[in-house]
Amino acid sequence: ETPAADGVSNAMAAPVRGPGLEGDDSVVEVKEAYAQDWVAGVCGGGSGTNVHLRIQLCEGVKLMRFFYAGRSAPLTRRKDGVFVARFAGKANGPEELMERWGGRVGGGPGDPGPPRPPPVQEEEVIPYDLADGEAVITYTLDEEPREVKIRGVETRPMIPYM
């Protein structure tokens, strides 16, 4: 395997070179990584993108954050051992309901109207310049902060829940 022009290997999980950090793709080995959009089948049920990661970890590793497509999320482990980063989308959410309902809230007994929109959240600024299909996992190994870059995150077809 040859290093790319930026000095990072072309492996699926490749170390990110940063100040004081030594990414080590043998500590966090990514076996599979794919992103999948979803949308709820009920009005106002939400939407989002889930990134699924099959990862082999060395002892002493604690995963911290997952950075992808200009955003970050914590990684949670499912019962089957796959880690998932969940990113909420804007489609089919409270703002869209407010538009459909003409901004009215509450219509009388038995008609609570649409939910109130969530508070406006500031846009997140992530510390990485990532291309399409790239992501970064931050983690600690025996309390020492580290990070690993993933290349080739596959995009799978959207799941429209019904």
mmCIF file of N, CA and C in Angstrom, residues 12-140:
data_model
loop_
_atom_site.group_PDB
_atom_site.id
_atom_site.type_symbol
_atom_site.label_atom_id
_atom_site.label_comp_id
_atom_site.label_asym_id
_atom_site.label_seq_id
_atom_site.Cartn_x
_atom_site.Cartn_y
_atom_site.Cartn_z
ATOM 1 N N MET A 12 -8.862 2.017 4.269
ATOM 2 C CA MET A 12 -10.162 2.532 4.701
ATOM 3 C C MET A 12 -9.991 3.348 5.976
ATOM 4 N N ALA A 13 -9.268 2.824 6.943
ATOM 5 C CA ALA A 13 -8.994 3.591 8.155
ATOM 6 C C ALA A 13 -7.530 3.990 8.112
ATOM 7 N N ALA A 14 -7.301 5.268 8.003
ATOM 8 C CA ALA A 14 -5.932 5.750 7.892
ATOM 9 C C ALA A 14 -5.690 6.829 8.927
ATOM 10 N N PRO A 15 -4.475 6.914 9.469
ATOM 11 C CA PRO A 15 -4.222 7.901 10.508
ATOM 12 C C PRO A 15 -4.312 9.328 9.997
ATOM 13 N N VAL A 16 -4.842 10.204 10.820
ATOM 14 C CA VAL A 16 -4.855 11.628 10.524
ATOM 15 C C VAL A 16 -3.614 12.212 11.158
ATOM 16 N N ARG A 17 -2.890 13.004 10.419
ATOM 17 C CA ARG A 17 -1.703 13.644 10.965
ATOM 18 C C ARG A 17 -2.123 14.976 11.545
ATOM 19 N N GLY A 18 -1.869 15.201 12.801
ATOM 20 C CA GLY A 18 -2.249 16.452 13.437
ATOM 21 C C GLY A 18 -1.267 16.791 14.526
ATOM 22 N N PRO A 19 -1.354 18.007 15.057
ATOM 23 C CA PRO A 19 -0.401 18.416 16.084
ATOM 24 C C PRO A 19 -0.512 17.549 17.335
ATOM 25 N N GLY A 20 0.546 16.870 17.668
ATOM 26 C CA GLY A 20 0.584 16.072 18.890
ATOM 27 C C GLY A 20 -0.228 14.806 18.844
ATOM 28 N N LEU A 21 -0.772 14.433 17.703
ATOM 29 C CA LEU A 21 -1.593 13.233 17.609
ATOM 30 C C LEU A 21 -0.962 12.241 16.662
ATOM 31 N N GLU A 22 -1.002 10.985 17.037
ATOM 32 C CA GLU A 22 -0.487 9.926 16.180
ATOM 33 C C GLU A 22 -1.633 8.966 15.914
ATOM 34 N N GLY A 23 -2.312 9.150 14.787
ATOM 35 C CA GLY A 23 -3.369 8.208 14.437
ATOM 36 C C GLY A 23 -2.753 6.846 14.213
ATOM 37 N N ASP A 24 -3.423 5.790 14.630
ATOM 38 C CA ASP A 24 -2.883 4.440 14.479
ATOM 39 C C ASP A 24 -4.007 3.541 14.020
ATOM 40 N N ASP A 25 -3.984 3.154 12.743
ATOM 41 C CA ASP A 25 -5.073 2.360 12.213
ATOM 42 C C ASP A 25 -5.060 0.908 12.699
ATOM 43 N N SER A 26 -4.066 0.500 13.486
ATOM 44 C CA SER A 26 -4.093 -0.835 14.068
ATOM 45 C C SER A 26 -4.798 -0.824 15.421
ATOM 46 N N VAL A 27 -5.008 0.355 15.989
ATOM 47 C CA VAL A 27 -5.690 0.487 17.285
ATOM 48 C C VAL A 27 -7.202 0.519 17.078
ATOM 49 N N VAL A 28 -7.654 1.265 16.062
ATOM 50 C CA VAL A 28 -9.059 1.334 15.681
ATOM 51 C C VAL A 28 -9.131 0.870 14.233
ATOM 52 N N GLU A 29 -9.507 -0.375 14.028
ATOM 53 C CA GLU A 29 -9.550 -0.929 12.680
ATOM 54 C C GLU A 29 -10.996 -0.949 12.187
ATOM 55 N N VAL A 30 -11.274 -0.169 11.144
ATOM 56 C CA VAL A 30 -12.617 -0.076 10.584
ATOM 57 C C VAL A 30 -12.775 -1.142 9.512
ATOM 58 N N LYS A 31 -13.685 -2.072 9.751
ATOM 59 C CA LYS A 31 -13.926 -3.169 8.818
ATOM 60 C C LYS A 31 -14.945 -2.772 7.753
ATOM 61 N N GLU A 32 -15.937 -1.947 8.145
ATOM 62 C CA GLU A 32 -16.995 -1.522 7.221
ATOM 63 C C GLU A 32 -17.534 -0.188 7.710
ATOM 64 N N ALA A 33 -17.841 0.703 6.759
ATOM 65 C CA ALA A 33 -18.420 2.005 7.105
ATOM 66 C C ALA A 33 -19.385 2.411 6.010
ATOM 67 N N TYR A 34 -20.647 2.657 6.410
ATOM 68 C CA TYR A 34 -21.607 3.141 5.416
ATOM 69 C C TYR A 34 -22.585 4.122 6.044
ATOM 70 N N ALA A 35 -23.011 5.082 5.224
ATOM 71 C CA ALA A 35 -23.986 6.091 5.635
ATOM 72 C C ALA A 35 -25.304 5.775 4.952
ATOM 73 N N GLN A 36 -26.400 6.007 5.694
ATOM 74 C CA GLN A 36 -27.711 5.727 5.128
ATOM 75 C C GLN A 36 -28.711 6.756 5.637
ATOM 76 N N ASP A 37 -29.306 7.502 4.689
ATOM 77 C CA ASP A 37 -30.353 8.454 5.046
ATOM 78 C C ASP A 37 -31.632 7.695 5.345
ATOM 79 N N TRP A 38 -32.496 8.311 6.147
ATOM 80 C CA TRP A 38 -33.801 7.727 6.455
ATOM 81 C C TRP A 38 -34.811 8.857 6.613
ATOM 82 N N VAL A 39 -36.080 8.519 6.432
ATOM 83 C CA VAL A 39 -37.166 9.460 6.680
ATOM 84 C C VAL A 39 -38.323 8.666 7.279
ATOM 85 N N ALA A 40 -38.949 9.242 8.317
ATOM 86 C CA ALA A 40 -40.061 8.580 8.993
ATOM 87 C C ALA A 40 -41.287 8.565 8.078
ATOM 88 N N GLY A 41 -42.121 7.575 8.270
ATOM 89 C CA GLY A 41 -43.332 7.438 7.465
ATOM 90 C C GLY A 41 -44.518 8.211 7.992
ATOM 91 N N VAL A 42 -44.345 8.919 9.094
ATOM 92 C CA VAL A 42 -45.434 9.719 9.643
ATOM 93 C C VAL A 42 -45.054 11.189 9.579
ATOM 94 N N CYS A 43 -46.053 12.031 9.363
ATOM 95 C CA CYS A 43 -45.831 13.460 9.275
ATOM 96 C C CYS A 43 -45.199 13.972 10.568
ATOM 97 N N GLY A 44 -44.056 14.631 10.456
ATOM 98 C CA GLY A 44 -43.364 15.163 11.628
ATOM 99 C C GLY A 44 -42.483 14.164 12.337
ATOM 100 N N GLY A 45 -42.354 12.948 11.777
ATOM 101 C CA GLY A 45 -41.564 11.904 12.418
ATOM 102 C C GLY A 45 -40.066 12.062 12.293
ATOM 103 N N GLY A 46 -39.642 12.989 11.456
ATOM 104 C CA GLY A 46 -38.227 13.287 11.352
ATOM 105 C C GLY A 46 -37.529 12.573 10.218
ATOM 106 N N SER A 47 -36.240 12.849 10.136
ATOM 107 C CA SER A 47 -35.379 12.270 9.117
ATOM 108 C C SER A 47 -33.948 12.362 9.627
ATOM 109 N N GLY A 48 -33.031 11.775 8.900
ATOM 110 C CA GLY A 48 -31.639 11.884 9.314
ATOM 111 C C GLY A 48 -30.733 10.985 8.508
ATOM 112 N N THR A 49 -29.509 10.911 8.977
ATOM 113 C CA THR A 49 -28.495 10.046 8.395
ATOM 114 C C THR A 49 -27.860 9.263 9.525
ATOM 115 N N ASN A 50 -27.803 7.964 9.379
ATOM 116 C CA ASN A 50 -27.096 7.109 10.334
ATOM 117 C C ASN A 50 -25.860 6.556 9.636
ATOM 118 N N VAL A 51 -24.725 6.631 10.323
ATOM 119 C CA VAL A 51 -23.497 6.052 9.789
ATOM 120 C C VAL A 51 -23.177 4.827 10.643
ATOM 121 N N HIS A 52 -23.075 3.684 9.982
ATOM 122 C CA HIS A 52 -22.849 2.401 10.647
ATOM 123 C C HIS A 52 -21.392 1.997 10.461
ATOM 124 N N LEU A 53 -20.760 1.576 11.558
ATOM 125 C CA LEU A 53 -19.338 1.239 11.532
ATOM 126 C C LEU A 53 -19.094 -0.099 12.218
ATOM 127 N N ARG A 54 -18.484 -1.005 11.475
ATOM 128 C CA ARG A 54 -18.014 -2.257 12.060
ATOM 129 C C ARG A 54 -16.550 -2.015 12.396
ATOM 130 N N ILE A 55 -16.250 -1.967 13.697
ATOM 131 C CA ILE A 55 -14.918 -1.561 14.155
ATOM 132 C C ILE A 55 -14.348 -2.615 15.088
ATOM 133 N N GLN A 56 -13.067 -2.874 14.920
ATOM 134 C CA GLN A 56 -12.336 -3.719 15.865
ATOM 135 C C GLN A 56 -11.448 -2.784 16.685
ATOM 136 N N LEU A 57 -11.587 -2.845 17.998
ATOM 137 C CA LEU A 57 -10.849 -1.952 18.887
ATOM 138 C C LEU A 57 -9.854 -2.724 19.731
ATOM 139 N N CYS A 58 -8.701 -2.111 19.967
ATOM 140 C CA CYS A 58 -7.750 -2.668 20.922
ATOM 141 C C CYS A 58 -8.226 -2.337 22.331
ATOM 142 N N GLU A 59 -7.752 -3.087 23.308
ATOM 143 C CA GLU A 59 -8.103 -2.822 24.697
ATOM 144 C C GLU A 59 -7.601 -1.440 25.109
ATOM 145 N N GLY A 60 -8.405 -0.731 25.892
ATOM 146 C CA GLY A 60 -8.020 0.593 26.367
ATOM 147 C C GLY A 60 -8.505 1.731 25.492
ATOM 148 N N VAL A 61 -9.204 1.404 24.369
ATOM 149 C CA VAL A 61 -9.709 2.437 23.459
ATOM 150 C C VAL A 61 -11.118 2.842 23.873
ATOM 151 N N LYS A 62 -11.342 4.155 23.938
ATOM 152 C CA LYS A 62 -12.677 4.697 24.209
ATOM 153 C C LYS A 62 -13.009 5.660 23.068
ATOM 154 N N LEU A 63 -14.060 5.329 22.300
ATOM 155 C CA LEU A 63 -14.463 6.189 21.193
ATOM 156 C C LEU A 63 -15.136 7.442 21.738
ATOM 157 N N MET A 64 -14.828 8.590 21.128
ATOM 158 C CA MET A 64 -15.354 9.866 21.610
ATOM 159 C C MET A 64 -16.399 10.448 20.643
ATOM 160 N N ARG A 65 -15.978 10.914 19.461
ATOM 161 C CA ARG A 65 -16.867 11.587 18.508
ATOM 162 C C ARG A 65 -16.607 11.063 17.107
ATOM 163 N N PHE A 66 -17.633 11.223 16.266
ATOM 164 C CA PHE A 66 -17.546 10.848 14.859
ATOM 165 C C PHE A 66 -17.854 12.094 14.038
ATOM 166 N N PHE A 67 -16.955 12.457 13.129
ATOM 167 C CA PHE A 67 -17.085 13.647 12.298
ATOM 168 C C PHE A 67 -17.335 13.210 10.860
ATOM 169 N N TYR A 68 -18.416 13.737 10.267
ATOM 170 C CA TYR A 68 -18.805 13.311 8.920
ATOM 171 C C TYR A 68 -19.688 14.386 8.291
ATOM 172 N N ALA A 69 -19.440 14.698 7.044
ATOM 173 C CA ALA A 69 -20.274 15.626 6.278
ATOM 174 C C ALA A 69 -20.500 16.950 7.009
ATOM 175 N N GLY A 70 -19.439 17.473 7.616
ATOM 176 C CA GLY A 70 -19.515 18.779 8.262
ATOM 177 C C GLY A 70 -20.179 18.798 9.627
ATOM 178 N N ARG A 71 -20.431 17.632 10.213
ATOM 179 C CA ARG A 71 -21.102 17.549 11.521
ATOM 180 C C ARG A 71 -20.417 16.498 12.389
ATOM 181 N N SER A 72 -20.778 16.486 13.678
ATOM 182 C CA SER A 72 -20.231 15.457 14.565
ATOM 183 C C SER A 72 -21.352 14.869 15.414
ATOM 184 N N ALA A 73 -21.123 13.656 15.877
ATOM 185 C CA ALA A 73 -22.091 12.956 16.721
ATOM 186 C C ALA A 73 -21.340 11.945 17.573
ATOM 187 N N PRO A 74 -21.928 11.577 18.717
ATOM 188 C CA PRO A 74 -21.322 10.497 19.499
ATOM 189 C C PRO A 74 -21.563 9.162 18.792
ATOM 190 N N LEU A 75 -20.745 8.189 19.112
ATOM 191 C CA LEU A 75 -20.929 6.832 18.582
ATOM 192 C C LEU A 75 -21.563 5.973 19.663
ATOM 193 N N THR A 76 -22.631 5.283 19.316
ATOM 194 C CA THR A 76 -23.262 4.357 20.256
ATOM 195 C C THR A 76 -23.104 2.940 19.704
ATOM 196 N N ARG A 77 -23.006 1.987 20.619
ATOM 197 C CA ARG A 77 -22.810 0.596 20.207
ATOM 198 C C ARG A 77 -24.137 -0.156 20.304
ATOM 199 N N ARG A 78 -24.512 -0.783 19.181
ATOM 200 C CA ARG A 78 -25.722 -1.608 19.168
ATOM 201 C C ARG A 78 -25.413 -2.960 19.800
ATOM 202 N N LYS A 79 -26.471 -3.736 20.053
ATOM 203 C CA LYS A 79 -26.297 -5.068 20.648
ATOM 204 C C LYS A 79 -25.450 -5.991 19.775
ATOM 205 N N ASP A 80 -25.497 -5.791 18.450
ATOM 206 C CA ASP A 80 -24.728 -6.653 17.550
ATOM 207 C C ASP A 80 -23.276 -6.205 17.402
ATOM 208 N N GLY A 81 -22.865 -5.184 18.169
ATOM 209 C CA GLY A 81 -21.482 -4.733 18.163
ATOM 210 C C GLY A 81 -21.162 -3.645 17.157
ATOM 211 N N VAL A 82 -22.114 -3.290 16.293
ATOM 212 C CA VAL A 82 -21.896 -2.229 15.305
ATOM 213 C C VAL A 82 -22.061 -0.875 16.000
ATOM 214 N N PHE A 83 -21.172 0.063 15.679
ATOM 215 C CA PHE A 83 -21.278 1.421 16.213
ATOM 216 C C PHE A 83 -22.080 2.269 15.227
ATOM 217 N N VAL A 84 -22.893 3.191 15.768
ATOM 218 C CA VAL A 84 -23.723 4.046 14.922
ATOM 219 C C VAL A 84 -23.586 5.493 15.373
ATOM 220 N N ALA A 85 -23.385 6.387 14.395
ATOM 221 C CA ALA A 85 -23.435 7.832 14.623
ATOM 222 C C ALA A 85 -24.729 8.309 13.978
ATOM 223 N N ARG A 86 -25.559 9.014 14.755
ATOM 224 C CA ARG A 86 -26.874 9.444 14.274
ATOM 225 C C ARG A 86 -26.904 10.963 14.099
ATOM 226 N N PHE A 87 -27.256 11.392 12.880
ATOM 227 C CA PHE A 87 -27.348 12.812 12.556
ATOM 228 C C PHE A 87 -28.793 13.132 12.185
ATOM 229 N N ALA A 88 -29.425 14.045 12.912
ATOM 230 C CA ALA A 88 -30.807 14.431 12.626
ATOM 231 C C ALA A 88 -30.847 15.258 11.353
ATOM 232 N N GLY A 89 -31.892 15.046 10.556
ATOM 233 C CA GLY A 89 -32.092 15.811 9.330
ATOM 234 C C GLY A 89 -33.151 16.885 9.537
ATOM 235 N N LYS A 90 -33.374 17.681 8.519
ATOM 236 C CA LYS A 90 -34.360 18.762 8.602
ATOM 237 C C LYS A 90 -35.693 18.381 7.974
ATOM 238 N N ALA A 91 -35.707 17.413 7.060
ATOM 239 C CA ALA A 91 -36.941 17.029 6.383
ATOM 240 C C ALA A 91 -37.899 16.344 7.345
ATOM 241 N N ASN A 92 -39.175 16.573 7.137
ATOM 242 C CA ASN A 92 -40.234 15.905 7.891
ATOM 243 C C ASN A 92 -40.159 16.186 9.387
ATOM 244 N N GLY A 93 -39.642 17.329 9.756
ATOM 245 C CA GLY A 93 -39.520 17.690 11.170
ATOM 246 C C GLY A 93 -40.507 18.773 11.564
ATOM 247 N N PRO A 94 -40.368 19.317 12.784
ATOM 248 C CA PRO A 94 -41.302 20.321 13.296
ATOM 249 C C PRO A 94 -41.413 21.581 12.436
ATOM 250 N N GLU A 95 -40.304 22.031 11.835
ATOM 251 C CA GLU A 95 -40.368 23.229 11.009
ATOM 252 C C GLU A 95 -41.284 23.006 9.810
ATOM 253 N N GLU A 96 -41.181 21.829 9.213
ATOM 254 C CA GLU A 96 -42.019 21.505 8.067
ATOM 255 C C GLU A 96 -43.488 21.438 8.487
ATOM 256 N N LEU A 97 -43.753 20.894 9.675
ATOM 257 C CA LEU A 97 -45.123 20.854 10.182
ATOM 258 C C LEU A 97 -45.675 22.257 10.379
ATOM 259 N N MET A 98 -44.851 23.155 10.914
ATOM 260 C CA MET A 98 -45.302 24.528 11.135
ATOM 261 C C MET A 98 -45.704 25.168 9.803
ATOM 262 N N GLU A 99 -44.940 24.895 8.748
ATOM 263 C CA GLU A 99 -45.285 25.435 7.431
ATOM 264 C C GLU A 99 -46.618 24.878 6.951
ATOM 265 N N ARG A 100 -46.804 23.576 7.119
ATOM 266 C CA ARG A 100 -48.046 22.930 6.672
ATOM 267 C C ARG A 100 -49.250 23.454 7.440
ATOM 268 N N TRP A 101 -49.080 23.744 8.715
ATOM 269 C CA TRP A 101 -50.181 24.193 9.561
ATOM 270 C C TRP A 101 -50.332 25.712 9.504
ATOM 271 N N GLY A 102 -49.571 26.381 8.679
ATOM 272 C CA GLY A 102 -49.697 27.819 8.548
ATOM 273 C C GLY A 102 -49.249 28.575 9.783
ATOM 274 N N GLY A 103 -48.391 27.964 10.592
ATOM 275 C CA GLY A 103 -47.854 28.629 11.780
ATOM 276 C C GLY A 103 -48.779 28.635 12.972
ATOM 277 N N ARG A 104 -50.005 28.068 12.842
ATOM 278 C CA ARG A 104 -50.912 28.107 13.996
ATOM 279 C C ARG A 104 -50.562 27.003 14.980
ATOM 280 N N VAL A 105 -50.719 27.298 16.240
ATOM 281 C CA VAL A 105 -50.427 26.341 17.299
ATOM 282 C C VAL A 105 -51.685 26.170 18.127
ATOM 283 N N GLY A 106 -52.177 24.952 18.184
ATOM 284 C CA GLY A 106 -53.372 24.650 18.982
ATOM 285 C C GLY A 106 -54.633 25.079 18.267
ATOM 286 N N GLY A 107 -55.588 24.180 18.184
ATOM 287 C CA GLY A 107 -56.819 24.496 17.485
ATOM 288 C C GLY A 107 -58.046 24.284 18.341
ATOM 289 N N GLY A 108 -57.896 23.988 19.591
ATOM 290 C CA GLY A 108 -59.047 23.762 20.450
ATOM 291 C C GLY A 108 -58.996 22.374 21.049
ATOM 292 N N PRO A 109 -60.060 21.993 21.744
ATOM 293 C CA PRO A 109 -60.098 20.673 22.398
ATOM 294 C C PRO A 109 -59.879 19.542 21.394
ATOM 295 N N GLY A 110 -58.976 18.658 21.729
ATOM 296 C CA GLY A 110 -58.688 17.505 20.888
ATOM 297 C C GLY A 110 -57.832 17.830 19.674
ATOM 298 N N ASP A 111 -57.459 19.092 19.482
ATOM 299 C CA ASP A 111 -56.630 19.495 18.350
ATOM 300 C C ASP A 111 -55.457 20.311 18.876
ATOM 301 N N PRO A 112 -54.416 19.627 19.341
ATOM 302 C CA PRO A 112 -53.294 20.363 19.933
ATOM 303 C C PRO A 112 -52.471 21.148 18.921
ATOM 304 N N GLY A 113 -52.705 20.922 17.625
ATOM 305 C CA GLY A 113 -51.923 21.630 16.611
ATOM 306 C C GLY A 113 -50.542 21.024 16.488
ATOM 307 N N PRO A 114 -49.709 21.676 15.705
ATOM 308 C CA PRO A 114 -48.368 21.135 15.491
ATOM 309 C C PRO A 114 -47.477 21.375 16.699
ATOM 310 N N PRO A 115 -46.412 20.591 16.792
ATOM 311 C CA PRO A 115 -45.476 20.851 17.881
ATOM 312 C C PRO A 115 -44.776 22.180 17.673
ATOM 313 N N ARG A 116 -44.355 22.782 18.742
ATOM 314 C CA ARG A 116 -43.598 24.028 18.617
ATOM 315 C C ARG A 116 -42.218 23.684 18.055
ATOM 316 N N PRO A 117 -41.683 24.560 17.204
ATOM 317 C CA PRO A 117 -40.365 24.250 16.638
ATOM 318 C C PRO A 117 -39.298 24.236 17.719
ATOM 319 N N PRO A 118 -38.283 23.399 17.535
ATOM 320 C CA PRO A 118 -37.206 23.347 18.523
ATOM 321 C C PRO A 118 -36.419 24.652 18.500
ATOM 322 N N PRO A 119 -35.690 24.948 19.574
ATOM 323 C CA PRO A 119 -34.880 26.161 19.570
ATOM 324 C C PRO A 119 -33.844 26.117 18.448
ATOM 325 N N VAL A 120 -33.532 27.268 17.915
ATOM 326 C CA VAL A 120 -32.551 27.345 16.836
ATOM 327 C C VAL A 120 -31.189 26.941 17.383
ATOM 328 N N GLN A 121 -30.546 26.017 16.679
ATOM 329 C CA GLN A 121 -29.231 25.553 17.099
ATOM 330 C C GLN A 121 -28.167 26.213 16.238
ATOM 331 N N GLU A 122 -27.067 26.563 16.874
ATOM 332 C CA GLU A 122 -25.966 27.160 16.131
ATOM 333 C C GLU A 122 -25.349 26.107 15.222
ATOM 334 N N GLU A 123 -24.908 26.547 14.051
ATOM 335 C CA GLU A 123 -24.247 25.642 13.124
ATOM 336 C C GLU A 123 -22.907 25.210 13.707
ATOM 337 N N GLU A 124 -22.653 23.928 13.654
ATOM 338 C CA GLU A 124 -21.426 23.366 14.203
ATOM 339 C C GLU A 124 -20.256 23.607 13.257
ATOM 340 N N VAL A 125 -19.129 23.927 13.813
ATOM 341 C CA VAL A 125 -17.902 24.059 13.031
ATOM 342 C C VAL A 125 -16.989 22.918 13.465
ATOM 343 N N ILE A 126 -16.659 22.040 12.498
ATOM 344 C CA ILE A 126 -15.807 20.907 12.855
ATOM 345 C C ILE A 126 -14.356 21.233 12.508
ATOM 346 N N PRO A 127 -13.409 20.629 13.219
ATOM 347 C CA PRO A 127 -11.991 20.965 13.028
ATOM 348 C C PRO A 127 -11.307 20.212 11.885
ATOM 349 N N TYR A 128 -12.086 19.617 10.978
ATOM 350 C CA TYR A 128 -11.493 18.833 9.896
ATOM 351 C C TYR A 128 -12.052 19.278 8.556
ATOM 352 N N ASP A 129 -11.227 19.237 7.530
ATOM 353 C CA ASP A 129 -11.646 19.503 6.168
ATOM 354 C C ASP A 129 -11.765 18.143 5.497
ATOM 355 N N LEU A 130 -12.980 17.629 5.414
ATOM 356 C CA LEU A 130 -13.187 16.272 4.918
ATOM 357 C C LEU A 130 -13.828 16.290 3.533
ATOM 358 N N ALA A 131 -13.349 15.440 2.664
ATOM 359 C CA ALA A 131 -13.935 15.274 1.338
ATOM 360 C C ALA A 131 -15.137 14.335 1.452
ATOM 361 N N ASP A 132 -15.924 14.243 0.375
ATOM 362 C CA ASP A 132 -17.038 13.297 0.354
ATOM 363 C C ASP A 132 -16.509 11.895 0.639
ATOM 364 N N GLY A 133 -17.229 11.165 1.471
ATOM 365 C CA GLY A 133 -16.837 9.801 1.796
ATOM 366 C C GLY A 133 -15.743 9.678 2.839
ATOM 367 N N GLU A 134 -15.327 10.813 3.433
ATOM 368 C CA GLU A 134 -14.314 10.775 4.490
ATOM 369 C C GLU A 134 -14.950 11.099 5.833
ATOM 370 N N ALA A 135 -14.359 10.568 6.878
ATOM 371 C CA ALA A 135 -14.838 10.798 8.242
ATOM 372 C C ALA A 135 -13.645 10.701 9.187
ATOM 373 N N VAL A 136 -13.833 11.191 10.403
ATOM 374 C CA VAL A 136 -12.811 11.084 11.439
ATOM 375 C C VAL A 136 -13.464 10.581 12.713
ATOM 376 N N ILE A 137 -12.791 9.638 13.355
ATOM 377 C CA ILE A 137 -13.203 9.165 14.684
ATOM 378 C C ILE A 137 -12.175 9.690 15.672
ATOM 379 N N THR A 138 -12.643 10.358 16.720
ATOM 380 C CA THR A 138 -11.730 10.724 17.802
ATOM 381 C C THR A 138 -11.920 9.699 18.910
ATOM 382 N N TYR A 139 -10.820 9.378 19.566
ATOM 383 C CA TYR A 139 -10.856 8.366 20.617
ATOM 384 C C TYR A 139 -9.714 8.608 21.585
ATOM 385 N N THR A 140 -9.756 7.907 22.691
ATOM 386 C CA THR A 140 -8.624 7.935 23.607
ATOM 387 C C THR A 140 -8.093 6.518 23.729
#
